[in-house]
mmCIF file of C-alpha atoms in Angstrom:
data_model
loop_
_atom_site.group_PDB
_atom_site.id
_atom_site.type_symbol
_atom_site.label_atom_id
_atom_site.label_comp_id
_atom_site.label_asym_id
_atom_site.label_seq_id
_atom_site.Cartn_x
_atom_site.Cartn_y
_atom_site.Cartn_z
ATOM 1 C CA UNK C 1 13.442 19.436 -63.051
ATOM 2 C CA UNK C 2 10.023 19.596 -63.726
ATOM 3 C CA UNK C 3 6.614 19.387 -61.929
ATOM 4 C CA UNK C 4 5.768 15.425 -61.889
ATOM 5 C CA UNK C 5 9.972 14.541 -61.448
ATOM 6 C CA UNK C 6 9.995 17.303 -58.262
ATOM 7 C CA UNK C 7 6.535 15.594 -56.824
ATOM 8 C CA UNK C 8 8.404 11.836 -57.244
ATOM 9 C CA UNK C 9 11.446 12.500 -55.558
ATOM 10 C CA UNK C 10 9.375 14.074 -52.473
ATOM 11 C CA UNK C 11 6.727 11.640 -52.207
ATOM 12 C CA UNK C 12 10.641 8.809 -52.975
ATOM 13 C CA UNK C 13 12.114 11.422 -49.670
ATOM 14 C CA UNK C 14 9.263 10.680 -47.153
ATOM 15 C CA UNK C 15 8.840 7.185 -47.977
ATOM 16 C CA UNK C 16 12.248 6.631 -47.524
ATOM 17 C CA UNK C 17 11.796 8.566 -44.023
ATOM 18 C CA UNK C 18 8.921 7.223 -42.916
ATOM 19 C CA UNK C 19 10.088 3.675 -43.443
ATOM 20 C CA UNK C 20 13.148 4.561 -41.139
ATOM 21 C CA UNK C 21 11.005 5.478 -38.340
ATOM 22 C CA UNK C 22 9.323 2.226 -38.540
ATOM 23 C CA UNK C 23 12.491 0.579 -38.502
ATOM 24 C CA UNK C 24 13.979 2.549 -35.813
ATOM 25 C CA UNK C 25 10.094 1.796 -33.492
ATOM 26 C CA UNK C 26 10.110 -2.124 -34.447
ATOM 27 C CA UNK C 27 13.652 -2.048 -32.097
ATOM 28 C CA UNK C 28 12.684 -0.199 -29.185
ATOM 29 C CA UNK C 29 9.604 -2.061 -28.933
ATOM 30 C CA UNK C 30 10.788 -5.343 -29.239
ATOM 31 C CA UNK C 31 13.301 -4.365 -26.411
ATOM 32 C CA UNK C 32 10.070 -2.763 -24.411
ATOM 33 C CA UNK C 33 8.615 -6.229 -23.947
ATOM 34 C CA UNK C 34 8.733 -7.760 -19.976
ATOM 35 C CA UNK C 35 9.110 -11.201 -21.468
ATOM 36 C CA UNK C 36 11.170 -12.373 -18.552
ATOM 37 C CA UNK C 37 14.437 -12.191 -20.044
ATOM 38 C CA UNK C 38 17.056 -9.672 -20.232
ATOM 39 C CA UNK C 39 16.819 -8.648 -24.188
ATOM 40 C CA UNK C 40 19.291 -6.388 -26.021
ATOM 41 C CA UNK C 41 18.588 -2.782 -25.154
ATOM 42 C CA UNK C 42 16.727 -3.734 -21.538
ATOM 43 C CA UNK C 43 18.044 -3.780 -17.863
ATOM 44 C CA UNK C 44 17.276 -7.099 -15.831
ATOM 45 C CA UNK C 45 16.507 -7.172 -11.787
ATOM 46 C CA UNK C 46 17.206 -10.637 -10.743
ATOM 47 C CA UNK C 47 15.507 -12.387 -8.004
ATOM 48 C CA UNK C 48 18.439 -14.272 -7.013
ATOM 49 C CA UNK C 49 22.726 -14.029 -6.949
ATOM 50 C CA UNK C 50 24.557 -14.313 -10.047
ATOM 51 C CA UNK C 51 21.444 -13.612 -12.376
ATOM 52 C CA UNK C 52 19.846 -16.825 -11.368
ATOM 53 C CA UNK C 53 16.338 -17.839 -11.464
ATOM 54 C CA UNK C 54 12.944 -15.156 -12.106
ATOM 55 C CA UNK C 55 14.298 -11.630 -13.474
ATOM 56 C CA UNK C 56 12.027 -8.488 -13.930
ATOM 57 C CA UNK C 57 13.459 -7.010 -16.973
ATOM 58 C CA UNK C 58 12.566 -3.278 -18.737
ATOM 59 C CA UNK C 59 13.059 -0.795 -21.138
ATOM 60 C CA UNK C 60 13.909 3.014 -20.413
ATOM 61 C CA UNK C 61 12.803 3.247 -16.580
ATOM 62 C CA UNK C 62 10.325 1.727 -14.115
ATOM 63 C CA UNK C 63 9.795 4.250 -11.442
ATOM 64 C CA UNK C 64 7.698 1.755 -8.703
ATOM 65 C CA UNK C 65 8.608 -2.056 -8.688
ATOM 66 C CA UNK C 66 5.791 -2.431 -6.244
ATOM 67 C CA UNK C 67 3.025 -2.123 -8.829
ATOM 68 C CA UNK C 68 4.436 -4.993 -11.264
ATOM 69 C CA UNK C 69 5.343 -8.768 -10.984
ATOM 70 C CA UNK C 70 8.480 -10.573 -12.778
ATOM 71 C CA UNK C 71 6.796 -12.212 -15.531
ATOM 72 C CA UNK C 72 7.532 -15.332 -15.147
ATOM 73 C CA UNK C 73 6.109 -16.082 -11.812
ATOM 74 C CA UNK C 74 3.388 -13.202 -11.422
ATOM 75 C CA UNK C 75 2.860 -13.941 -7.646
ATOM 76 C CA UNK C 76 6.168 -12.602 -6.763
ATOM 77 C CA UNK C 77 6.962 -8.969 -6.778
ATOM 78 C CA UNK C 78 9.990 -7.324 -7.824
ATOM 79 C CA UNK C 79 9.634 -4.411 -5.192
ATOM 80 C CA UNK C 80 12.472 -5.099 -2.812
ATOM 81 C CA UNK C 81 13.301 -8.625 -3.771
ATOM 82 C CA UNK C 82 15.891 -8.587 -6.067
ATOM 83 C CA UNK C 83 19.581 -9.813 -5.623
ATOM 84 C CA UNK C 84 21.236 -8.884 -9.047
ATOM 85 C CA UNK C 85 21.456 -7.510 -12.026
ATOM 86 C CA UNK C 86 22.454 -7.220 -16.114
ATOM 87 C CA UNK C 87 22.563 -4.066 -17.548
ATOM 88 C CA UNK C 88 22.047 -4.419 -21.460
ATOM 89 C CA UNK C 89 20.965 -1.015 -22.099
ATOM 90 C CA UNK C 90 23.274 1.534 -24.124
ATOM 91 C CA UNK C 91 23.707 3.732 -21.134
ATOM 92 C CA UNK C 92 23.731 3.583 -17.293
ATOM 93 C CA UNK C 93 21.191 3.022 -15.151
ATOM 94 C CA UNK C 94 20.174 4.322 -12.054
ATOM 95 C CA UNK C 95 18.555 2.309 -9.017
ATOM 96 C CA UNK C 96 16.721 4.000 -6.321
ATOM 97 C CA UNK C 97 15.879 1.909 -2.751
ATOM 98 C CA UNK C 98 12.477 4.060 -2.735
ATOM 99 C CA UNK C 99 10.129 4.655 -5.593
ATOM 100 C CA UNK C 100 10.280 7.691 -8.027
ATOM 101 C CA UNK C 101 14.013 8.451 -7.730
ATOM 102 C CA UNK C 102 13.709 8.346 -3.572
ATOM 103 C CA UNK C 103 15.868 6.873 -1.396
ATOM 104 C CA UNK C 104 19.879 5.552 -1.503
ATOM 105 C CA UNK C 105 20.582 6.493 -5.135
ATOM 106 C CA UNK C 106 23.268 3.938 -7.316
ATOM 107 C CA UNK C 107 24.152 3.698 -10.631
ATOM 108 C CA UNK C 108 25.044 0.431 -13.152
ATOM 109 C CA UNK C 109 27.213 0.985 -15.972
ATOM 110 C CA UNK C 110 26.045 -0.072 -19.677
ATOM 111 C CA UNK C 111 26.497 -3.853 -20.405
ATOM 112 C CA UNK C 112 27.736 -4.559 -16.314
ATOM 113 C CA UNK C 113 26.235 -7.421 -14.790
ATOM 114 C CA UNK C 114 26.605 -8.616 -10.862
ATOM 115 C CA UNK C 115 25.410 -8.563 -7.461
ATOM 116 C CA UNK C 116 24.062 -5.728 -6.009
ATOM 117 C CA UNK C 117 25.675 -4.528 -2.685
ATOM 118 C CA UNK C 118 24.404 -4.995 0.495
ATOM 119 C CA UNK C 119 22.897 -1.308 0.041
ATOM 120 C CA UNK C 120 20.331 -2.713 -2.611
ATOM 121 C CA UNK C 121 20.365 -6.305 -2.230
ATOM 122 C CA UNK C 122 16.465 -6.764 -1.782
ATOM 123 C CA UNK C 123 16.358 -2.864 -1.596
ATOM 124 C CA UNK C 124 15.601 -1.978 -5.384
ATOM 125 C CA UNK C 125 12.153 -0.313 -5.700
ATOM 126 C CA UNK C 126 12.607 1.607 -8.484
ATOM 127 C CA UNK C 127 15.424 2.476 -11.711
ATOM 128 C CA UNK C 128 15.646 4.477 -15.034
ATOM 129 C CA UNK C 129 18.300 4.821 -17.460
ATOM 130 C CA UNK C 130 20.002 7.782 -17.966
#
């Protein structure tokens, strides 16, 4: 192989590798978005029973409800008022009653949606996946 046909195929290589990692970004980003609805790749914290009505949804982990809103009703605040959940992430998630990992300590299998138990009903303050 010489010079030039060595200097193609690497420059072929890291375009090739580099147009994977966009790729692979677009989709966790996309998924990263609080839009107010529980997206592929997100967990949801719903203010009401049986995933009814405003849900606070995320990516990876949120360690203190209290400093966000769900998005679609900003005045209302996550922290301790939630009553269920959909778990659409790949992998479990953990929910904490106290912010950064603090407090009564659960866990929510991958794709599982329900109610939470009277442990975290309106006790959720802060989750992450694992």
């Amino acid at each position: 192989m010489n010079a030039r046909t060595s200097r193609l195929v690497a420059t072929a290589g890291l375009l090739l590798l580099s147009g994977a990692g966009v790729l692979a970004t677009a989709g966790q980003s996309s998924a990263a978005t609080r839009d107010g609805s529980t997206n592929s790749g997100e967990f949801g914290a719903y203010y009401l029973q049986n995933q009814a009505s405003y849900v606070f949804d995320f990516a990876s982990y949120d360690a203190n409800f209290a400093n966000d809103s769900f998005p679609k009703a900003s005045s209302i605040n996550p922290d301790d008022n939630t009553e269920s959940y959909w778990n659409r992430n790949s992998t479990y998630v953990d929910v904490y009653t106290e912010s950064g990992r603090g407090g009564v300590h659960g866990w929510i299998p991958d794709g599982l949606s329900g109610n939470f138990s009277s442990n975290y009903k309106n006790n959720v303050t802060s989750a992450y996946e694992r």
